[in-house]
Amino acid sequence: MTEPVDGRAAYQVLVLPYRLTAEGVRYALFRRADADYWQGVAGGGEDNETPLVAARREAAEEAGLTADHEFVALDARATIPVVYVTGEFTWGPDILVIPEYAFGVQVEDGELRLSDEHTKYRWCTLADATKMVRWDSNRTALWELDHRLRHNMIHAGVMIRTCG
């Protein structure tokens, strides 16, 4: 694994807050303040954080999720060009892409609180969310999370795996 540079680990996390409503599952998307696009909560690992610890920290920083929420690690993985994340070759000329780890987190209505990294958030259906997000990795993670929720493959914050 690549060593952190200036406290920044060589990976990215994506967190998809969701809530269960009478109308179905809704996903929170966030509009970036420094760019004109929507995404889930996203950010990089710091120092020697695990992806889960980084996901919890980013969700607290960007969405105000400070309570002890259950995070679900998704199978969705992506690689992202380093320059899309940090704007430069942060870990040297040989590290061109870094992995992105995706998580879902169930929240209740009214729990989200914006940081100054975003101008607003919106609760969306899967169909609307997949049209709004800029990155394919967000679409893939949204699809996986939605599929797992619709097929009862997540219970009490723990992913249920089936064999075969």
Tab-separated table of N, CA and C in Angstrom:
chain	number	residue	atom	x	y	z
A	1	MET	N	0.839	-1.185	0.000
A	1	MET	CA	0.000	0.000	0.000
A	1	MET	C	0.887	1.252	0.000
A	2	THR	N	0.452	2.245	-0.708
A	2	THR	CA	1.196	3.497	-0.810
A	2	THR	C	1.122	4.269	0.498
A	3	GLU	N	2.236	4.792	0.919
A	3	GLU	CA	2.288	5.575	2.159
A	3	GLU	C	1.560	6.910	1.990
A	4	PRO	N	0.929	7.408	3.057
A	4	PRO	CA	0.279	8.720	2.995
A	4	PRO	C	1.292	9.823	2.676
A	5	VAL	N	0.834	10.824	1.938
A	5	VAL	CA	1.637	11.999	1.625
A	5	VAL	C	0.930	13.207	2.217
A	6	ASP	N	1.632	13.940	3.055
A	6	ASP	CA	1.046	15.097	3.735
A	6	ASP	C	-0.275	14.742	4.423
A	7	GLY	N	-0.316	13.543	5.014
A	7	GLY	CA	-1.511	13.110	5.736
A	7	GLY	C	-2.619	12.541	4.870
A	8	ARG	N	-2.446	12.520	3.551
A	8	ARG	CA	-3.488	12.044	2.627
A	8	ARG	C	-3.152	10.632	2.176
A	9	ALA	N	-4.048	9.681	2.474
A	9	ALA	CA	-3.867	8.298	2.045
A	9	ALA	C	-4.276	8.158	0.578
A	10	ALA	N	-3.741	7.161	-0.084
A	10	ALA	CA	-3.959	6.980	-1.521
A	10	ALA	C	-5.226	6.166	-1.804
A	11	TYR	N	-6.357	6.648	-1.313
A	11	TYR	CA	-7.655	6.067	-1.660
A	11	TYR	C	-8.738	7.101	-1.396
A	12	GLN	N	-9.902	6.829	-1.912
A	12	GLN	CA	-11.065	7.701	-1.787
A	12	GLN	C	-12.204	6.877	-1.203
A	13	VAL	N	-13.123	7.527	-0.490
A	13	VAL	CA	-14.334	6.852	-0.025
A	13	VAL	C	-15.556	7.567	-0.593
A	14	LEU	N	-16.620	6.797	-0.752
A	14	LEU	CA	-17.914	7.295	-1.186
A	14	LEU	C	-18.942	6.791	-0.186
A	15	VAL	N	-19.745	7.695	0.365
A	15	VAL	CA	-20.779	7.322	1.332
A	15	VAL	C	-22.123	7.750	0.771
A	16	LEU	N	-23.069	6.807	0.741
A	16	LEU	CA	-24.414	7.066	0.234
A	16	LEU	C	-25.422	6.986	1.369
A	17	PRO	N	-25.815	8.133	1.922
A	17	PRO	CA	-26.879	8.124	2.928
A	17	PRO	C	-28.203	7.751	2.260
A	18	TYR	N	-28.983	6.948	2.954
A	18	TYR	CA	-30.301	6.581	2.434
A	18	TYR	C	-31.295	6.575	3.579
A	19	ARG	N	-32.568	6.689	3.218
A	19	ARG	CA	-33.634	6.573	4.210
A	19	ARG	C	-34.781	5.794	3.591
A	20	LEU	N	-35.497	5.117	4.452
A	20	LEU	CA	-36.649	4.333	4.035
A	20	LEU	C	-37.900	5.161	4.273
A	21	THR	N	-38.691	5.355	3.225
A	21	THR	CA	-39.907	6.151	3.330
A	21	THR	C	-41.095	5.313	2.878
A	22	ALA	N	-42.290	5.822	3.096
A	22	ALA	CA	-43.501	5.129	2.640
A	22	ALA	C	-43.517	5.016	1.118
A	23	GLU	N	-42.840	5.935	0.447
A	23	GLU	CA	-42.783	5.927	-1.021
A	23	GLU	C	-41.625	5.098	-1.554
A	24	GLY	N	-40.777	4.564	-0.688
A	24	GLY	CA	-39.628	3.770	-1.111
A	24	GLY	C	-38.330	4.354	-0.589
A	25	VAL	N	-37.228	3.786	-1.017
A	25	VAL	CA	-35.907	4.234	-0.577
A	25	VAL	C	-35.568	5.556	-1.258
A	26	ARG	N	-34.981	6.453	-0.479
A	26	ARG	CA	-34.491	7.730	-1.020
A	26	ARG	C	-33.011	7.856	-0.669
A	27	TYR	N	-32.253	8.409	-1.616
A	27	TYR	CA	-30.808	8.554	-1.481
A	27	TYR	C	-30.455	10.033	-1.445
A	28	ALA	N	-29.567	10.401	-0.542
A	28	ALA	CA	-29.137	11.802	-0.446
A	28	ALA	C	-27.962	12.031	-1.391
A	29	LEU	N	-28.101	13.067	-2.211
A	29	LEU	CA	-27.005	13.524	-3.061
A	29	LEU	C	-26.647	14.942	-2.652
A	30	PHE	N	-25.395	15.299	-2.873
A	30	PHE	CA	-24.861	16.578	-2.424
A	30	PHE	C	-24.287	17.340	-3.614
A	31	ARG	N	-24.637	18.618	-3.701
A	31	ARG	CA	-24.122	19.467	-4.774
A	31	ARG	C	-22.839	20.136	-4.286
A	32	ARG	N	-21.757	19.907	-4.994
A	32	ARG	CA	-20.461	20.449	-4.598
A	32	ARG	C	-20.447	21.967	-4.678
A	33	ALA	N	-19.781	22.597	-3.741
A	33	ALA	CA	-19.672	24.057	-3.734
A	33	ALA	C	-18.622	24.538	-4.728
A	34	ASP	N	-17.613	23.703	-4.989
A	34	ASP	CA	-16.518	24.116	-5.873
A	34	ASP	C	-16.665	23.631	-7.309
A	35	ALA	N	-17.773	22.966	-7.615
A	35	ALA	CA	-18.013	22.456	-8.968
A	35	ALA	C	-19.519	22.297	-9.161
A	36	ASP	N	-19.928	22.145	-10.388
A	36	ASP	CA	-21.358	22.088	-10.687
A	36	ASP	C	-21.803	20.651	-10.920
A	37	TYR	N	-21.717	19.824	-9.875
A	37	TYR	CA	-22.223	18.459	-10.017
A	37	TYR	C	-22.664	17.899	-8.666
A	38	TRP	N	-23.423	16.791	-8.754
A	38	TRP	CA	-23.976	16.101	-7.594
A	38	TRP	C	-23.220	14.791	-7.389
A	39	GLN	N	-23.116	14.395	-6.121
A	39	GLN	CA	-22.456	13.137	-5.771
A	39	GLN	C	-22.865	12.730	-4.364
A	40	GLY	N	-22.452	11.519	-3.968
A	40	GLY	CA	-22.579	11.128	-2.575
A	40	GLY	C	-21.505	11.852	-1.783
A	41	VAL	N	-21.448	11.612	-0.494
A	41	VAL	CA	-20.360	12.149	0.323
A	41	VAL	C	-19.081	11.480	-0.154
A	42	ALA	N	-18.058	12.273	-0.414
A	42	ALA	CA	-16.809	11.708	-0.926
A	42	ALA	C	-15.625	12.408	-0.277
A	43	GLY	N	-14.564	11.654	-0.099
A	43	GLY	CA	-13.364	12.239	0.465
A	43	GLY	C	-12.269	11.214	0.572
A	44	GLY	N	-11.121	11.672	0.990
A	44	GLY	CA	-9.955	10.806	1.063
A	44	GLY	C	-9.635	10.361	2.469
A	45	GLY	N	-8.919	9.253	2.535
A	45	GLY	CA	-8.431	8.777	3.807
A	45	GLY	C	-7.313	9.659	4.316
A	46	GLU	N	-7.150	9.690	5.612
A	46	GLU	CA	-6.082	10.464	6.240
A	46	GLU	C	-5.157	9.521	6.988
A	47	ASP	N	-3.876	9.799	6.863
A	47	ASP	CA	-2.839	9.026	7.544
A	47	ASP	C	-3.076	7.534	7.346
A	48	ASN	N	-3.248	6.789	8.418
A	48	ASN	CA	-3.409	5.337	8.314
A	48	ASN	C	-4.834	4.886	8.619
A	49	GLU	N	-5.821	5.740	8.359
A	49	GLU	CA	-7.221	5.358	8.546
A	49	GLU	C	-7.582	4.180	7.639
A	50	THR	N	-8.465	3.340	8.132
A	50	THR	CA	-9.071	2.339	7.259
A	50	THR	C	-10.142	3.039	6.426
A	51	PRO	N	-10.573	2.457	5.319
A	51	PRO	CA	-11.660	3.067	4.554
A	51	PRO	C	-12.928	3.295	5.385
A	52	LEU	N	-13.287	2.382	6.275
A	52	LEU	CA	-14.481	2.570	7.100
A	52	LEU	C	-14.331	3.771	8.027
A	53	VAL	N	-13.189	3.908	8.653
A	53	VAL	CA	-12.961	5.056	9.537
A	53	VAL	C	-13.019	6.349	8.729
A	54	ALA	N	-12.428	6.343	7.547
A	54	ALA	CA	-12.480	7.530	6.683
A	54	ALA	C	-13.915	7.833	6.267
A	55	ALA	N	-14.693	6.806	5.958
A	55	ALA	CA	-16.096	7.014	5.566
A	55	ALA	C	-16.884	7.640	6.714
A	56	ARG	N	-16.680	7.166	7.920
A	56	ARG	CA	-17.367	7.735	9.088
A	56	ARG	C	-16.963	9.199	9.291
A	57	ARG	N	-15.675	9.490	9.173
A	57	ARG	CA	-15.204	10.861	9.357
A	57	ARG	C	-15.763	11.776	8.273
A	58	GLU	N	-15.701	11.352	7.024
A	58	GLU	CA	-16.216	12.177	5.930
A	58	GLU	C	-17.721	12.421	6.078
A	59	ALA	N	-18.471	11.395	6.482
A	59	ALA	CA	-19.920	11.561	6.683
A	59	ALA	C	-20.204	12.552	7.806
A	60	ALA	N	-19.385	12.533	8.839
A	60	ALA	CA	-19.550	13.495	9.932
A	60	ALA	C	-19.198	14.904	9.455
A	61	GLU	N	-18.082	15.042	8.735
A	61	GLU	CA	-17.640	16.360	8.281
A	61	GLU	C	-18.583	16.977	7.251
A	62	GLU	N	-19.018	16.181	6.271
A	62	GLU	CA	-19.768	16.723	5.137
A	62	GLU	C	-21.281	16.659	5.285
A	63	ALA	N	-21.775	15.746	6.132
A	63	ALA	CA	-23.228	15.583	6.242
A	63	ALA	C	-23.732	15.662	7.676
A	64	GLY	N	-22.823	15.896	8.620
A	64	GLY	CA	-23.241	16.038	10.010
A	64	GLY	C	-23.666	14.749	10.681
A	65	LEU	N	-23.294	13.603	10.147
A	65	LEU	CA	-23.691	12.320	10.726
A	65	LEU	C	-22.740	11.938	11.844
A	66	THR	N	-23.003	12.490	13.017
A	66	THR	CA	-22.100	12.276	14.142
A	66	THR	C	-22.546	11.157	15.072
A	67	ALA	N	-23.772	10.709	14.937
A	67	ALA	CA	-24.254	9.616	15.787
A	67	ALA	C	-23.591	8.311	15.353
A	68	ASP	N	-23.833	7.287	16.129
A	68	ASP	CA	-23.230	5.983	15.852
A	68	ASP	C	-24.058	5.233	14.809
A	69	HIS	N	-23.967	5.654	13.560
A	69	HIS	CA	-24.705	5.020	12.473
A	69	HIS	C	-23.999	3.740	12.016
A	70	GLU	N	-24.792	2.784	11.556
A	70	GLU	CA	-24.255	1.556	10.984
A	70	GLU	C	-23.907	1.808	9.527
A	71	PHE	N	-22.667	1.566	9.156
A	71	PHE	CA	-22.231	1.701	7.781
A	71	PHE	C	-22.173	0.317	7.147
A	72	VAL	N	-22.603	0.242	5.905
A	72	VAL	CA	-22.582	-1.003	5.152
A	72	VAL	C	-21.520	-0.881	4.067
A	73	ALA	N	-20.515	-1.735	4.128
A	73	ALA	CA	-19.487	-1.749	3.091
A	73	ALA	C	-20.063	-2.417	1.852
A	74	LEU	N	-19.991	-1.727	0.729
A	74	LEU	CA	-20.495	-2.269	-0.526
A	74	LEU	C	-19.369	-2.958	-1.290
A	75	ASP	N	-19.743	-3.854	-2.192
A	75	ASP	CA	-18.761	-4.498	-3.057
A	75	ASP	C	-18.277	-3.554	-4.145
A	76	ALA	N	-19.067	-2.538	-4.467
A	76	ALA	CA	-18.719	-1.598	-5.538
A	76	ALA	C	-17.345	-0.984	-5.256
A	77	ARG	N	-16.473	-1.110	-6.222
A	77	ARG	CA	-15.137	-0.520	-6.151
A	77	ARG	C	-14.894	0.186	-7.474
A	78	ALA	N	-14.117	1.216	-7.423
A	78	ALA	CA	-13.744	1.932	-8.631
A	78	ALA	C	-12.306	2.382	-8.474
A	79	THR	N	-11.715	2.765	-9.579
A	79	THR	CA	-10.442	3.467	-9.520
A	79	THR	C	-10.664	4.815	-10.174
A	80	ILE	N	-10.028	5.811	-9.593
A	80	ILE	CA	-10.228	7.192	-10.022
A	80	ILE	C	-8.867	7.805	-10.337
A	81	PRO	N	-8.761	8.527	-11.454
A	81	PRO	CA	-7.493	9.211	-11.717
A	81	PRO	C	-7.134	10.153	-10.567
A	82	VAL	N	-5.908	10.057	-10.111
A	82	VAL	CA	-5.442	10.883	-8.994
A	82	VAL	C	-5.708	12.366	-9.258
A	83	VAL	N	-5.481	12.809	-10.483
A	83	VAL	CA	-5.641	14.225	-10.793
A	83	VAL	C	-7.091	14.681	-10.677
A	84	TYR	N	-8.071	13.762	-10.767
A	84	TYR	CA	-9.477	14.123	-10.554
A	84	TYR	C	-9.756	14.373	-9.078
A	85	VAL	N	-8.943	13.772	-8.217
A	85	VAL	CA	-9.166	13.847	-6.775
A	85	VAL	C	-8.362	14.969	-6.138
A	86	THR	N	-7.061	14.996	-6.415
A	86	THR	CA	-6.196	15.969	-5.744
A	86	THR	C	-5.684	17.068	-6.680
A	87	GLY	N	-5.916	16.917	-7.978
A	87	GLY	CA	-5.479	17.928	-8.929
A	87	GLY	C	-4.033	17.784	-9.370
A	88	GLU	N	-3.343	16.787	-8.842
A	88	GLU	CA	-1.931	16.573	-9.198
A	88	GLU	C	-1.561	15.127	-8.916
A	89	PHE	N	-0.337	14.746	-9.245
A	89	PHE	CA	0.141	13.396	-8.986
A	89	PHE	C	0.710	13.350	-7.568
A	90	THR	N	-0.188	13.349	-6.601
A	90	THR	CA	0.134	13.490	-5.184
A	90	THR	C	1.153	12.477	-4.684
A	91	TRP	N	1.046	11.219	-5.144
A	91	TRP	CA	1.920	10.161	-4.639
A	91	TRP	C	3.023	9.813	-5.632
A	92	GLY	N	3.367	10.747	-6.508
A	92	GLY	CA	4.443	10.545	-7.472
A	92	GLY	C	3.918	10.160	-8.848
A	93	PRO	N	4.805	10.149	-9.833
A	93	PRO	CA	4.390	9.944	-11.218
A	93	PRO	C	3.918	8.530	-11.541
A	94	ASP	N	4.177	7.578	-10.658
A	94	ASP	CA	3.770	6.202	-10.933
A	94	ASP	C	2.397	5.844	-10.375
A	95	ILE	N	1.830	6.661	-9.489
A	95	ILE	CA	0.497	6.408	-8.943
A	95	ILE	C	-0.489	7.243	-9.752
A	96	LEU	N	-1.111	6.610	-10.737
A	96	LEU	CA	-2.007	7.320	-11.653
A	96	LEU	C	-3.465	7.259	-11.225
A	97	VAL	N	-3.869	6.152	-10.594
A	97	VAL	CA	-5.250	5.996	-10.142
A	97	VAL	C	-5.242	5.488	-8.702
A	98	ILE	N	-6.305	5.816	-7.982
A	98	ILE	CA	-6.446	5.333	-6.602
A	98	ILE	C	-7.802	4.645	-6.471
A	99	PRO	N	-7.926	3.696	-5.533
A	99	PRO	CA	-9.204	3.004	-5.351
A	99	PRO	C	-10.217	3.866	-4.615
A	100	GLU	N	-11.475	3.606	-4.895
A	100	GLU	CA	-12.583	4.231	-4.164
A	100	GLU	C	-13.398	3.109	-3.533
A	101	TYR	N	-13.669	3.242	-2.236
A	101	TYR	CA	-14.453	2.275	-1.478
A	101	TYR	C	-15.814	2.891	-1.174
A	102	ALA	N	-16.880	2.117	-1.403
A	102	ALA	CA	-18.235	2.655	-1.254
A	102	ALA	C	-18.938	2.069	-0.030
A	103	PHE	N	-19.767	2.909	0.590
A	103	PHE	CA	-20.524	2.536	1.784
A	103	PHE	C	-21.926	3.112	1.701
A	104	GLY	N	-22.872	2.442	2.322
A	104	GLY	CA	-24.206	2.984	2.528
A	104	GLY	C	-24.388	3.243	4.010
A	105	VAL	N	-25.243	4.208	4.343
A	105	VAL	CA	-25.555	4.477	5.747
A	105	VAL	C	-27.004	4.941	5.838
A	106	GLN	N	-27.775	4.259	6.673
A	106	GLN	CA	-29.180	4.618	6.842
A	106	GLN	C	-29.302	5.785	7.815
A	107	VAL	N	-30.091	6.785	7.428
A	107	VAL	CA	-30.323	7.954	8.273
A	107	VAL	C	-31.813	8.233	8.359
A	108	GLU	N	-32.169	9.005	9.326
A	108	GLU	CA	-33.557	9.418	9.500
A	108	GLU	C	-33.774	10.795	8.891
A	109	ASP	N	-35.004	11.138	8.652
A	109	ASP	CA	-35.349	12.451	8.108
A	109	ASP	C	-34.820	13.548	9.028
A	110	GLY	N	-34.210	14.549	8.457
A	110	GLY	CA	-33.743	15.690	9.232
A	110	GLY	C	-32.372	15.536	9.837
A	111	GLU	N	-31.708	14.397	9.642
A	111	GLU	CA	-30.401	14.183	10.267
A	111	GLU	C	-29.244	14.854	9.542
A	112	LEU	N	-29.368	15.115	8.257
A	112	LEU	CA	-28.246	15.655	7.492
A	112	LEU	C	-28.041	17.140	7.749
A	113	ARG	N	-26.775	17.539	7.791
A	113	ARG	CA	-26.393	18.939	7.984
A	113	ARG	C	-25.205	19.214	7.069
A	114	LEU	N	-25.335	20.192	6.216
A	114	LEU	CA	-24.307	20.477	5.212
A	114	LEU	C	-23.064	21.151	5.787
A	115	SER	N	-21.930	20.805	5.187
A	115	SER	CA	-20.696	21.555	5.438
A	115	SER	C	-20.566	22.583	4.324
A	116	ASP	N	-19.489	23.379	4.363
A	116	ASP	CA	-19.323	24.347	3.284
A	116	ASP	C	-18.760	23.707	2.011
A	117	GLU	N	-18.557	22.389	1.993
A	117	GLU	CA	-18.139	21.707	0.763
A	117	GLU	C	-19.290	21.542	-0.215
A	118	HIS	N	-20.526	21.720	0.292
A	118	HIS	CA	-21.709	21.542	-0.550
A	118	HIS	C	-22.658	22.723	-0.385
A	119	THR	N	-23.419	22.990	-1.447
A	119	THR	CA	-24.376	24.090	-1.383
A	119	THR	C	-25.769	23.612	-1.002
A	120	LYS	N	-26.074	22.354	-1.280
A	120	LYS	CA	-27.369	21.781	-0.889
A	120	LYS	C	-27.326	20.275	-1.035
A	121	TYR	N	-28.357	19.637	-0.482
A	121	TYR	CA	-28.524	18.203	-0.696
A	121	TYR	C	-29.966	17.968	-1.094
A	122	ARG	N	-30.192	16.805	-1.693
A	122	ARG	CA	-31.528	16.452	-2.167
A	122	ARG	C	-31.747	14.958	-1.974
A	123	TRP	N	-32.946	14.600	-1.510
A	123	TRP	CA	-33.334	13.195	-1.403
A	123	TRP	C	-33.926	12.766	-2.743
A	124	CYS	N	-33.437	11.662	-3.287
A	124	CYS	CA	-33.800	11.254	-4.640
A	124	CYS	C	-34.188	9.779	-4.706
A	125	THR	N	-35.021	9.469	-5.682
A	125	THR	CA	-35.245	8.068	-6.029
A	125	THR	C	-33.984	7.548	-6.708
A	126	LEU	N	-33.878	6.240	-6.855
A	126	LEU	CA	-32.733	5.672	-7.556
A	126	LEU	C	-32.670	6.206	-8.985
A	127	ALA	N	-33.805	6.246	-9.672
A	127	ALA	CA	-33.823	6.717	-11.065
A	127	ALA	C	-33.308	8.146	-11.174
A	128	ASP	N	-33.776	9.022	-10.302
A	128	ASP	CA	-33.316	10.414	-10.341
A	128	ASP	C	-31.847	10.527	-9.949
A	129	ALA	N	-31.453	9.782	-8.925
A	129	ALA	CA	-30.065	9.849	-8.448
A	129	ALA	C	-29.090	9.406	-9.530
A	130	THR	N	-29.411	8.331	-10.244
A	130	THR	CA	-28.476	7.853	-11.263
A	130	THR	C	-28.361	8.830	-12.433
A	131	LYS	N	-29.383	9.617	-12.670
A	131	LYS	CA	-29.305	10.649	-13.718
A	131	LYS	C	-28.514	11.869	-13.246
A	132	MET	N	-28.582	12.164	-11.954
A	132	MET	CA	-27.978	13.396	-11.430
A	132	MET	C	-26.474	13.301	-11.189
A	133	VAL	N	-25.980	12.135	-10.769
A	133	VAL	CA	-24.572	12.042	-10.386
A	133	VAL	C	-23.653	12.120	-11.589
A	134	ARG	N	-22.493	12.665	-11.364
A	134	ARG	CA	-21.510	12.835	-12.433
A	134	ARG	C	-20.690	11.573	-12.677
A	135	TRP	N	-20.361	10.864	-11.604
A	135	TRP	CA	-19.395	9.773	-11.684
A	135	TRP	C	-20.079	8.409	-11.810
A	136	ASP	N	-19.550	7.568	-12.698
A	136	ASP	CA	-20.058	6.209	-12.864
A	136	ASP	C	-19.956	5.414	-11.568
A	137	SER	N	-18.918	5.666	-10.783
A	137	SER	CA	-18.765	4.924	-9.526
A	137	SER	C	-19.944	5.182	-8.599
A	138	ASN	N	-20.486	6.392	-8.610
A	138	ASN	CA	-21.664	6.702	-7.800
A	138	ASN	C	-22.870	5.922	-8.303
A	139	ARG	N	-23.035	5.826	-9.634
A	139	ARG	CA	-24.156	5.067	-10.205
A	139	ARG	C	-24.066	3.589	-9.837
A	140	THR	N	-22.873	3.031	-9.924
A	140	THR	CA	-22.685	1.619	-9.601
A	140	THR	C	-22.994	1.352	-8.129
A	141	ALA	N	-22.472	2.179	-7.248
A	141	ALA	CA	-22.715	1.995	-5.810
A	141	ALA	C	-24.190	2.194	-5.475
A	142	LEU	N	-24.835	3.180	-6.084
A	142	LEU	CA	-26.277	3.381	-5.876
A	142	LEU	C	-27.059	2.149	-6.301
A	143	TRP	N	-26.724	1.604	-7.473
A	143	TRP	CA	-27.423	0.412	-7.953
A	143	TRP	C	-27.247	-0.739	-6.973
A	144	GLU	N	-25.997	-0.992	-6.526
A	144	GLU	CA	-25.761	-2.099	-5.603
A	144	GLU	C	-26.520	-1.914	-4.294
A	145	LEU	N	-26.432	-0.738	-3.712
A	145	LEU	CA	-27.117	-0.478	-2.451
A	145	LEU	C	-28.623	-0.667	-2.613
A	146	ASP	N	-29.180	-0.129	-3.678
A	146	ASP	CA	-30.614	-0.273	-3.926
A	146	ASP	C	-30.999	-1.740	-4.087
A	147	HIS	N	-30.240	-2.485	-4.841
A	147	HIS	CA	-30.519	-3.908	-5.036
A	147	HIS	C	-30.493	-4.653	-3.698
A	148	ARG	N	-29.470	-4.386	-2.900
A	148	ARG	CA	-29.368	-5.059	-1.596
A	148	ARG	C	-30.546	-4.694	-0.690
A	149	LEU	N	-30.962	-3.440	-0.722
A	149	LEU	CA	-32.106	-3.024	0.109
A	149	LEU	C	-33.399	-3.670	-0.369
A	150	ARG	N	-33.634	-3.689	-1.666
A	150	ARG	CA	-34.875	-4.264	-2.213
A	150	ARG	C	-34.959	-5.772	-2.024
A	151	HIS	N	-33.810	-6.435	-1.918
A	151	HIS	CA	-33.793	-7.888	-1.776
A	151	HIS	C	-33.423	-8.338	-0.359
A	152	ASN	N	-33.591	-7.446	0.602
A	152	ASN	CA	-33.337	-7.755	2.020
A	152	ASN	C	-31.970	-8.388	2.245
A	153	MET	N	-30.965	-7.834	1.596
A	153	MET	CA	-29.609	-8.333	1.742
A	153	MET	C	-28.805	-7.488	2.724
A	154	ILE	N	-29.497	-6.609	3.448
A	154	ILE	CA	-28.892	-5.822	4.512
A	154	ILE	C	-29.844	-5.915	5.695
A	155	HIS	N	-29.309	-6.223	6.852
A	155	HIS	CA	-30.142	-6.314	8.054
A	155	HIS	C	-29.390	-5.688	9.209
A	156	ALA	N	-30.003	-4.712	9.851
A	156	ALA	CA	-29.416	-4.046	11.025
A	156	ALA	C	-27.992	-3.579	10.747
A	157	GLY	N	-27.794	-3.037	9.533
A	157	GLY	CA	-26.492	-2.475	9.211
A	157	GLY	C	-25.430	-3.489	8.847
A	158	VAL	N	-25.807	-4.761	8.793
A	158	VAL	CA	-24.839	-5.808	8.457
A	158	VAL	C	-25.246	-6.425	7.131
A	159	MET	N	-24.331	-6.489	6.206
A	159	MET	CA	-24.635	-7.073	4.926
A	159	MET	C	-24.791	-8.572	5.074
A	160	ILE	N	-25.848	-9.118	4.489
A	160	ILE	CA	-26.090	-10.553	4.529
A	160	ILE	C	-25.609	-11.133	3.197
A	161	ARG	N	-24.731	-12.116	3.261
A	161	ARG	CA	-24.213	-12.772	2.063
A	161	ARG	C	-24.890	-14.132	1.931
A	162	THR	N	-25.190	-14.486	0.705
A	162	THR	CA	-25.724	-15.822	0.452
A	162	THR	C	-24.738	-16.584	-0.410
A	163	CYS	N	-24.684	-17.880	-0.228
A	163	CYS	CA	-23.785	-18.720	-1.020
A	163	CYS	C	-24.511	-19.257	-2.233
A	164	GLY	N	-23.762	-19.514	-3.278
A	164	GLY	CA	-24.338	-20.143	-4.469
A	164	GLY	C	-24.654	-19.123	-5.442
